[in-house]
Tab-separated table of C-alpha atoms in Angstrom:
chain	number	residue	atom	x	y	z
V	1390	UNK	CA	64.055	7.521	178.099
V	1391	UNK	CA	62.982	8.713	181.381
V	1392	UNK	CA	63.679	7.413	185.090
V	1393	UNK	CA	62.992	8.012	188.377
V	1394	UNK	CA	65.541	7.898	191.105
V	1395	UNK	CA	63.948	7.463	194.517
V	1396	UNK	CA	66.655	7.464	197.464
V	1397	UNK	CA	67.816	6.213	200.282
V	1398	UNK	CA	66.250	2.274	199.896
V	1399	UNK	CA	66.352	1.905	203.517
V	1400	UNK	CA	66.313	3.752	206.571
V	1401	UNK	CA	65.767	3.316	210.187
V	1402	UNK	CA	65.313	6.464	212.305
V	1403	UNK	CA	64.550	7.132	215.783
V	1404	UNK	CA	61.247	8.625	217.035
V	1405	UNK	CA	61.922	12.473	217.084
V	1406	UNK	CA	64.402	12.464	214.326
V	1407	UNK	CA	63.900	14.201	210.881
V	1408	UNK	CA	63.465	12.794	207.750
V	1409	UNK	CA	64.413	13.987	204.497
V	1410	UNK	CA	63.560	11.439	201.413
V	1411	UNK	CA	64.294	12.590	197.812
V	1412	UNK	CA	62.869	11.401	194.331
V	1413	UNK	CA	64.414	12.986	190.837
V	1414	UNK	CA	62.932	12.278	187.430
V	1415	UNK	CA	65.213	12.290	184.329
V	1416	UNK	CA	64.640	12.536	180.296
V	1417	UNK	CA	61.115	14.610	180.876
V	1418	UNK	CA	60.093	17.943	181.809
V	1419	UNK	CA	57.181	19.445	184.005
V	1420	UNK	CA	55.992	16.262	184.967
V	1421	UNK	CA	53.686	15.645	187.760
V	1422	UNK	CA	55.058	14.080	190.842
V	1423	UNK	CA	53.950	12.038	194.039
V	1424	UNK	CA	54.512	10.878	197.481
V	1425	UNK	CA	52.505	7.307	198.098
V	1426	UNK	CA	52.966	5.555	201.773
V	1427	UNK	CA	52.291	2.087	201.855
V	1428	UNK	CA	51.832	0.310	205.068
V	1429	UNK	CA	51.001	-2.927	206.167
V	1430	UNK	CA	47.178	-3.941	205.473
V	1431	UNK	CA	46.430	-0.359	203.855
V	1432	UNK	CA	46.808	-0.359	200.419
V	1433	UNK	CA	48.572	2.553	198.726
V	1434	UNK	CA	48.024	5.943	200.537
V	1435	UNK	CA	48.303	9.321	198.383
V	1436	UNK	CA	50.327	12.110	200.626
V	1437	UNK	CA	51.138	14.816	198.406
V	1438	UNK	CA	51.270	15.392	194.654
V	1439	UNK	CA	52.747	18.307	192.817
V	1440	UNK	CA	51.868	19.712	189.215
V	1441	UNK	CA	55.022	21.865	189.434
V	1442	UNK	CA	57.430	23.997	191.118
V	1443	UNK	CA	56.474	25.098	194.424
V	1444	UNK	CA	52.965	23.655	194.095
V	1445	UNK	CA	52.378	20.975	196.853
V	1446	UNK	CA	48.846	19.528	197.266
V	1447	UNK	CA	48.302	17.703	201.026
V	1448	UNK	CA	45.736	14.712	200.862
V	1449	UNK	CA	46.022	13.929	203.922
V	1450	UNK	CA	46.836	15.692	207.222
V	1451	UNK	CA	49.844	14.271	208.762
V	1452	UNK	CA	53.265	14.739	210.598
V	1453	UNK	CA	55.101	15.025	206.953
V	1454	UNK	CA	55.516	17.807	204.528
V	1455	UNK	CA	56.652	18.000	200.899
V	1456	UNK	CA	58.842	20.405	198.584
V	1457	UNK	CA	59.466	21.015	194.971
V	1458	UNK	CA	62.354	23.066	194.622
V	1459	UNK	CA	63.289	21.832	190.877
V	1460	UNK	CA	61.056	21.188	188.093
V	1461	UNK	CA	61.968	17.096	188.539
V	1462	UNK	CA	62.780	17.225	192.341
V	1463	UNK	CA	59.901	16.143	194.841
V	1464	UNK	CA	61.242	16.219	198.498
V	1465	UNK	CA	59.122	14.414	201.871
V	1466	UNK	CA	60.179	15.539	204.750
V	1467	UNK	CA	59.769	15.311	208.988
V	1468	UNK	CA	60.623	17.745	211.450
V	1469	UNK	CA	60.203	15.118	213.784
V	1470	UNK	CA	59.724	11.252	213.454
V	1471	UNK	CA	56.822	9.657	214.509
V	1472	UNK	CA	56.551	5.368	215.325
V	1473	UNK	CA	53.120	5.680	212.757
V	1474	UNK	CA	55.691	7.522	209.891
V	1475	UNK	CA	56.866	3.806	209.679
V	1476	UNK	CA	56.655	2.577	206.254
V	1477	UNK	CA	56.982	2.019	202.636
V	1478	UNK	CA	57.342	5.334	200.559
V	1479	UNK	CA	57.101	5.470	196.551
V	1480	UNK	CA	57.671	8.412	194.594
V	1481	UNK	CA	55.873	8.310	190.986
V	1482	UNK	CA	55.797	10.336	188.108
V	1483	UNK	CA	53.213	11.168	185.545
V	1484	UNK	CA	52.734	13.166	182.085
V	1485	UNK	CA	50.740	16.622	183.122
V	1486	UNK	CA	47.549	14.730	182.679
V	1487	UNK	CA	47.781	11.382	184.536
V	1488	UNK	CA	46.069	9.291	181.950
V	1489	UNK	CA	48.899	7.204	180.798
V	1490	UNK	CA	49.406	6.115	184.214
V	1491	UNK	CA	52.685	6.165	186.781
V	1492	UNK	CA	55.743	5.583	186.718
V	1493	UNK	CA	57.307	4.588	190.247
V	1494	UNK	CA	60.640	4.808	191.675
V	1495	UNK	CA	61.432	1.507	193.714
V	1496	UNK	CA	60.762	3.042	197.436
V	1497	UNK	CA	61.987	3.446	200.793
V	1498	UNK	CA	61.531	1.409	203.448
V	1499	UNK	CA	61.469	3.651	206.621
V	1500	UNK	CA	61.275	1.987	209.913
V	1501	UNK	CA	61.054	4.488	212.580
V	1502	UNK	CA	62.052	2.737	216.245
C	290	UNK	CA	34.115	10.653	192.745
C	291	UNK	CA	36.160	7.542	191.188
C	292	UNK	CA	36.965	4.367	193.176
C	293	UNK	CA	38.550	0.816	193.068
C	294	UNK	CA	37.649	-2.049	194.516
C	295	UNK	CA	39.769	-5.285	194.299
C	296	UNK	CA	37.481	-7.796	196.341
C	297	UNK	CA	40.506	-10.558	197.155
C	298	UNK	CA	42.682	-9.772	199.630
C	299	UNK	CA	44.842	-13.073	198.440
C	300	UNK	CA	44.625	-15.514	196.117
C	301	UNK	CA	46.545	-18.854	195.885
C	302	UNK	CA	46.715	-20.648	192.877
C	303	UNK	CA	48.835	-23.833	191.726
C	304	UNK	CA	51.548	-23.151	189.477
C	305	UNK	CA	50.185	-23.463	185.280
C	306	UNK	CA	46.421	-23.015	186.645
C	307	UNK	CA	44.867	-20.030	185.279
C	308	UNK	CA	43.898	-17.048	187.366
C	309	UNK	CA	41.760	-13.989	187.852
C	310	UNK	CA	42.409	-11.039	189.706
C	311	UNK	CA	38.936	-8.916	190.152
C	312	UNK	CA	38.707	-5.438	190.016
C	313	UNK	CA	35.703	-2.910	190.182
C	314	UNK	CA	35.749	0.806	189.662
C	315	UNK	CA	32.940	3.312	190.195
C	316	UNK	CA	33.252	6.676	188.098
C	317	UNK	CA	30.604	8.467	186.556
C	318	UNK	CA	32.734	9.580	183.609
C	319	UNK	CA	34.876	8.062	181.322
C	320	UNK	CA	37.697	6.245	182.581
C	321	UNK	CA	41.295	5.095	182.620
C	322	UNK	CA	42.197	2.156	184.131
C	323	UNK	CA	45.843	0.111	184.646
C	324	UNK	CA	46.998	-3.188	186.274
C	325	UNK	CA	50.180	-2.809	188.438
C	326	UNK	CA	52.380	-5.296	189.763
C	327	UNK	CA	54.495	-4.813	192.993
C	328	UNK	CA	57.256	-7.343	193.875
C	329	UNK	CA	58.404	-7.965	197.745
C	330	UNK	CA	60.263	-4.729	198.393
C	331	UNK	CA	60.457	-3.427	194.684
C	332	UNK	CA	57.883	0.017	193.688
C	333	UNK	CA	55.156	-0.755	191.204
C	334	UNK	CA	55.426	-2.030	187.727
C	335	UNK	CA	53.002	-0.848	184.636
C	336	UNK	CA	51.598	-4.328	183.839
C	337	UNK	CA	48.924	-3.068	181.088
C	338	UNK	CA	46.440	0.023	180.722
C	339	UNK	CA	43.023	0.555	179.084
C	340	UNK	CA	42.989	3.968	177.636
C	341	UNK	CA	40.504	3.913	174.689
C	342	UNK	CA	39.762	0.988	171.780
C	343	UNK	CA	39.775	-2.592	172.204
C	344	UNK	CA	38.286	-3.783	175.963
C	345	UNK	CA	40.976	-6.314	175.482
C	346	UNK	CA	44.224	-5.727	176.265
C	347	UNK	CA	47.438	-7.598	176.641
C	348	UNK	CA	50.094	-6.830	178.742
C	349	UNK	CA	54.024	-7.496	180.066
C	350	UNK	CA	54.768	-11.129	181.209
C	351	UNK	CA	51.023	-12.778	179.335
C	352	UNK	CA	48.930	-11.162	181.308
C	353	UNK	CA	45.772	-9.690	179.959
C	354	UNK	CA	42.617	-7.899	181.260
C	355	UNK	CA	39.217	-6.811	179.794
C	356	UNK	CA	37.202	-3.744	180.116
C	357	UNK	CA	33.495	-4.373	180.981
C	358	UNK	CA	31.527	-1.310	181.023
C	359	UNK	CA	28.629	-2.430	181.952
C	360	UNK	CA	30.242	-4.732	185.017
C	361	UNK	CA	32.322	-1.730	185.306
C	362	UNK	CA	34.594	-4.321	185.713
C	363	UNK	CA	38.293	-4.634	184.566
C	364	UNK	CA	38.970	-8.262	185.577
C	365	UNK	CA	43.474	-9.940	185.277
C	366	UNK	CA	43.795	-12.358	183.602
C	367	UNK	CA	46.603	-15.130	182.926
C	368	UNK	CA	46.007	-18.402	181.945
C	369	UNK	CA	49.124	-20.574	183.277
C	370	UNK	CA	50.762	-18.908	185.721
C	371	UNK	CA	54.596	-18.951	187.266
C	372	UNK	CA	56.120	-19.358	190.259
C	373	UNK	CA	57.731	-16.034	189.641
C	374	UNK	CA	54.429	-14.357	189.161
C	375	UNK	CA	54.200	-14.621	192.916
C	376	UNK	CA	53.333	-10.601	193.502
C	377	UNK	CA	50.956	-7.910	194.692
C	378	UNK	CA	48.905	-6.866	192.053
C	379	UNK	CA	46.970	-3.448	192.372
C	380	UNK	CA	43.970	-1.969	190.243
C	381	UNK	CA	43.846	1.897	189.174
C	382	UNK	CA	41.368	4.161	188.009
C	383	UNK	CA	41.635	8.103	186.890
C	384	UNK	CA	38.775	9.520	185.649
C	385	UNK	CA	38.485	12.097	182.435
C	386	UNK	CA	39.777	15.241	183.566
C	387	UNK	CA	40.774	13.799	187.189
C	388	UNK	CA	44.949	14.051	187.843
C	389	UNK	CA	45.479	11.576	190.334
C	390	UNK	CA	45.107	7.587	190.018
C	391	UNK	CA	43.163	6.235	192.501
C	392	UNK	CA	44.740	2.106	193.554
C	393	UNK	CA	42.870	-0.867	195.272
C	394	UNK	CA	43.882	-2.133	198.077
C	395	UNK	CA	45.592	-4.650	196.182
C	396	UNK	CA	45.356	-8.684	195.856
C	397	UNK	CA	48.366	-10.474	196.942
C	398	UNK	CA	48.903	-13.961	194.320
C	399	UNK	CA	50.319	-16.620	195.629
C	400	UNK	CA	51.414	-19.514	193.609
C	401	UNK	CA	51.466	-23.065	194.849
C	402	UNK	CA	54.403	-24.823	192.999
Protein backbone atom coordinates (compact mmCIF):
# COMPACT_ATOMS: atom_id res chain seq x y z
CA UNK A 1 0.00 0.00 0.00
CA UNK A 2 1.29 3.40 -0.37
CA UNK A 3 2.19 6.25 2.28
CA UNK A 4 3.33 9.45 2.57
CA UNK A 5 5.87 10.54 5.09
CA UNK A 6 5.77 14.29 5.66
CA UNK A 7 8.57 15.50 8.25
CA UNK A 8 9.48 17.35 10.82
CA UNK A 9 5.67 17.74 12.68
CA UNK A 10 6.78 20.82 14.26
CA UNK A 11 9.10 23.52 13.93
CA UNK A 12 9.75 26.92 15.19
CA UNK A 13 12.35 29.02 13.34
CA UNK A 14 13.55 32.43 13.61
CA UNK A 15 12.89 35.18 11.02
CA UNK A 16 15.95 34.94 8.60
CA UNK A 17 16.55 31.31 9.09
CA UNK A 18 16.17 28.60 6.33
CA UNK A 19 13.81 26.08 6.03
CA UNK A 20 14.07 22.80 4.58
CA UNK A 21 10.69 20.52 4.89
CA UNK A 22 10.65 17.05 3.23
CA UNK A 23 7.68 14.72 2.07
CA UNK A 24 8.50 10.94 0.59
CA UNK A 25 5.84 8.72 -0.93
CA UNK A 26 6.21 4.89 -0.68
CA UNK A 27 4.56 1.68 -2.59
CA UNK A 28 3.91 3.97 -5.97
CA UNK A 29 5.84 5.33 -8.69
CA UNK A 30 5.78 8.70 -10.73
CA UNK A 31 3.20 10.09 -8.75
CA UNK A 32 2.30 13.65 -8.68
CA UNK A 33 3.23 15.62 -5.66
CA UNK A 34 2.28 18.91 -3.70
CA UNK A 35 3.09 21.60 -1.33
CA UNK A 36 -0.40 23.09 0.34
CA UNK A 37 0.02 26.02 3.17
CA UNK A 38 -2.73 26.38 5.36
CA UNK A 39 -3.08 29.37 7.51
CA UNK A 40 -5.41 30.70 9.79
CA UNK A 41 -8.80 31.98 8.06
CA UNK A 42 -7.44 31.00 4.43
CA UNK A 43 -8.42 27.83 3.47
CA UNK A 44 -5.92 25.53 1.77
CA UNK A 45 -3.33 27.42 -0.42
CA UNK A 46 -1.64 25.46 -3.49
CA UNK A 47 2.36 26.43 -3.58
CA UNK A 48 3.92 24.14 -5.87
CA UNK A 49 3.05 20.83 -7.51
CA UNK A 50 5.31 18.54 -9.43
CA UNK A 51 4.41 15.87 -12.22
CA UNK A 52 7.97 14.52 -11.89
CA UNK A 53 11.57 14.81 -11.48
CA UNK A 54 12.88 18.17 -11.70
CA UNK A 55 9.53 19.61 -12.80
CA UNK A 56 8.33 22.26 -10.21
CA UNK A 57 5.23 24.35 -11.06
CA UNK A 58 4.99 27.86 -8.74
CA UNK A 59 1.25 28.96 -8.09
CA UNK A 60 2.00 31.46 -6.29
CA UNK A 61 4.90 33.94 -5.97
CA UNK A 62 6.43 33.76 -2.64
CA UNK A 63 9.60 33.65 -0.36
CA UNK A 64 9.67 29.58 -0.76
CA UNK A 65 10.95 27.31 -3.40
CA UNK A 66 10.51 23.60 -4.14
CA UNK A 67 12.72 20.53 -5.43
CA UNK A 68 12.24 17.10 -6.76
CA UNK A 69 15.36 15.39 -6.71
CA UNK A 70 13.78 11.66 -6.55
CA UNK A 71 10.91 10.34 -8.34
CA UNK A 72 8.89 10.22 -4.65
CA UNK A 73 10.86 13.12 -2.96
CA UNK A 74 9.17 16.70 -2.97
CA UNK A 75 11.39 19.21 -0.98
CA UNK A 76 10.01 23.16 0.28
CA UNK A 77 12.49 25.15 1.06
CA UNK A 78 13.59 29.03 2.45
CA UNK A 79 16.67 30.77 2.01
CA UNK A 80 15.45 32.97 4.51
CA UNK A 81 12.41 32.87 6.96
CA UNK A 82 9.84 35.20 6.81
CA UNK A 83 7.05 35.99 10.09
CA UNK A 84 4.14 35.47 6.97
CA UNK A 85 6.01 31.73 6.12
CA UNK A 86 4.18 30.92 9.46
CA UNK A 87 1.98 28.03 9.06
CA UNK A 88 0.52 24.73 8.41
CA UNK A 89 2.25 22.79 5.46
CA UNK A 90 0.75 19.44 3.84
CA UNK A 91 2.41 17.49 1.33
CA UNK A 92 -0.11 15.26 -0.89
CA UNK A 93 0.19 12.83 -3.42
CA UNK A 94 -1.83 11.90 -6.42
CA UNK A 95 -2.02 9.17 -9.37
CA UNK A 96 -0.59 11.11 -12.71
CA UNK A 97 -4.08 12.28 -13.33
CA UNK A 98 -5.53 13.73 -10.09
CA UNK A 99 -8.98 12.32 -10.45
CA UNK A 100 -8.99 9.88 -7.66
CA UNK A 101 -8.17 12.57 -5.39
CA UNK A 102 -5.11 13.17 -2.62
CA UNK A 103 -3.57 11.59 -0.44
CA UNK A 104 -1.97 13.85 2.43
CA UNK A 105 0.83 13.44 4.70
CA UNK A 106 -0.16 14.77 8.30
CA UNK A 107 1.78 18.35 8.06
CA UNK A 108 4.04 20.66 9.64
CA UNK A 109 3.32 23.16 11.79
CA UNK A 110 5.93 25.97 11.20
CA UNK A 111 5.86 28.90 13.45
CA UNK A 112 8.37 31.36 12.41
CA UNK A 113 9.14 34.01 15.54
CA UNK B 1 -11.87 27.65 -14.68
CA UNK B 2 -13.22 25.24 -11.74
CA UNK B 3 -14.14 26.52 -8.25
CA UNK B 4 -15.57 25.59 -4.75
CA UNK B 5 -17.57 27.25 -2.67
CA UNK B 6 -18.48 25.96 0.87
CA UNK B 7 -20.92 28.84 2.09
CA UNK B 8 -20.55 28.00 6.17
CA UNK B 9 -17.73 29.08 7.71
CA UNK B 10 -19.01 26.92 10.99
CA UNK B 11 -21.63 24.99 11.85
CA UNK B 12 -22.75 23.78 15.35
CA UNK B 13 -24.93 21.06 15.73
CA UNK B 14 -26.14 18.97 18.91
CA UNK B 15 -24.74 15.68 19.21
CA UNK B 16 -27.33 12.71 17.19
CA UNK B 17 -28.95 15.77 15.14
CA UNK B 18 -28.42 15.40 11.57
CA UNK B 19 -26.27 17.74 9.53
CA UNK B 20 -25.40 19.26 6.21
CA UNK B 21 -22.32 20.59 5.06
CA UNK B 22 -22.96 22.73 1.62
CA UNK B 23 -20.80 22.78 -1.11
CA UNK B 24 -20.96 24.45 -4.67
CA UNK B 25 -18.59 24.03 -7.55
CA UNK B 26 -18.51 25.92 -10.85
CA UNK B 27 -16.78 23.99 -13.87
CA UNK B 28 -17.82 24.00 -17.26
CA UNK B 29 -16.76 20.39 -17.86
CA UNK B 30 -17.23 17.32 -16.28
CA UNK B 31 -16.19 16.99 -12.87
CA UNK B 32 -14.65 15.22 -9.91
CA UNK B 33 -15.52 16.04 -6.70
CA UNK B 34 -14.38 14.64 -2.90
CA UNK B 35 -15.29 15.43 0.77
CA UNK B 36 -12.21 15.73 3.09
CA UNK B 37 -12.00 15.75 6.66
CA UNK B 38 -9.16 17.51 8.65
CA UNK B 39 -8.79 16.86 12.43
CA UNK B 40 -7.08 19.64 14.89
CA UNK B 41 -3.46 19.32 13.82
CA UNK B 42 -3.79 16.03 11.69
CA UNK B 43 -3.46 16.49 7.32
CA UNK B 44 -6.63 15.68 5.43
CA UNK B 45 -8.56 12.52 5.33
CA UNK B 46 -10.43 11.06 1.98
CA UNK B 47 -13.97 11.02 3.44
CA UNK B 48 -15.82 9.98 0.01
CA UNK B 49 -15.46 10.94 -3.84
CA UNK B 50 -17.88 11.23 -6.79
CA UNK B 51 -16.11 10.04 -9.82
CA UNK B 52 -18.80 8.72 -12.25
CA UNK B 53 -22.30 6.52 -11.53
CA UNK B 54 -24.56 6.84 -8.75
CA UNK B 55 -24.98 10.82 -7.44
CA UNK B 56 -25.14 9.03 -4.17
CA UNK B 57 -22.37 8.10 -2.44
CA UNK B 58 -21.44 6.80 0.94
CA UNK B 59 -18.46 7.31 2.64
CA UNK B 60 -15.91 6.50 5.88
CA UNK B 61 -17.49 7.07 9.38
CA UNK B 62 -21.68 7.28 7.77
CA UNK B 63 -21.22 10.06 6.04
CA UNK B 64 -22.74 10.48 2.65
CA UNK B 65 -23.09 13.20 -0.05
CA UNK B 66 -25.06 13.64 -3.34
CA UNK B 67 -24.16 14.96 -6.66
CA UNK B 68 -26.66 17.55 -8.06
CA UNK B 69 -25.83 18.61 -11.44
CA UNK B 70 -28.12 20.84 -11.99
CA UNK B 71 -27.55 22.66 -8.29
CA UNK B 72 -24.07 21.92 -9.19
CA UNK B 73 -24.22 21.11 -5.82
CA UNK B 74 -22.47 18.27 -3.83
CA UNK B 75 -24.13 18.76 -0.42
CA UNK B 76 -22.48 16.23 3.34
CA UNK B 77 -24.51 14.59 4.72
CA UNK B 78 -24.83 12.57 8.16
CA UNK B 79 -27.78 11.97 9.88
CA UNK B 80 -26.77 11.54 13.76
CA UNK B 81 -23.71 12.87 14.33
CA UNK B 82 -20.72 12.30 17.13
CA UNK B 83 -18.95 14.13 19.35
CA UNK B 84 -15.88 12.84 17.63
CA UNK B 85 -17.04 14.09 14.31
CA UNK B 86 -16.02 17.45 15.67
CA UNK B 87 -13.65 18.45 12.41
CA UNK B 88 -12.92 20.70 9.46
CA UNK B 89 -14.48 19.45 6.58
CA UNK B 90 -13.30 20.73 3.05
CA UNK B 91 -14.98 20.40 -0.52
CA UNK B 92 -12.83 19.59 -3.81
CA UNK B 93 -13.30 19.84 -7.32
CA UNK B 94 -10.86 18.79 -10.45
CA UNK B 95 -12.18 19.16 -13.59
CA UNK B 96 -11.78 16.55 -16.76
CA UNK B 97 -8.41 16.93 -17.93
CA UNK B 98 -7.45 19.55 -15.04
CA UNK B 99 -4.36 18.05 -12.56
CA UNK B 100 -4.81 19.91 -9.57
CA UNK B 101 -7.86 19.77 -6.97
CA UNK B 102 -9.14 22.87 -6.24
CA UNK B 103 -10.54 22.94 -1.93
CA UNK B 104 -13.14 25.32 -0.23
CA UNK B 105 -12.34 27.23 2.26
CA UNK B 106 -13.63 24.71 4.45
CA UNK B 107 -16.63 24.49 7.17
CA UNK B 108 -15.52 23.91 10.61
CA UNK B 109 -18.48 21.32 12.58
CA UNK B 110 -18.90 21.71 15.82
CA UNK B 111 -20.88 19.38 17.88
CA UNK B 112 -22.81 20.38 20.95
CA UNK B 113 -22.77 17.29 23.32
Amino acid sequence: SQTIHQWPATLVQPVGSPLSLECTVEGTSNPNLYWYRQAAGRGLQLLFYSVGIGQISSEVPQNLSASRPQDRQFILSSKKLLLSDSGFYLCAWSVSSGNYGYTFGSGTRLTVV
Amino acid sequence: AQSVTQLDSQVPVFEEAPVELRCNYSSSVSVYLFWYVQYPNQGLQLLLKYLSGSTLVKGINGFEAEFNKSQTSFHLRKPSVHISDTAEYFCAVISGGYQKVTFGTGTKLQVIP
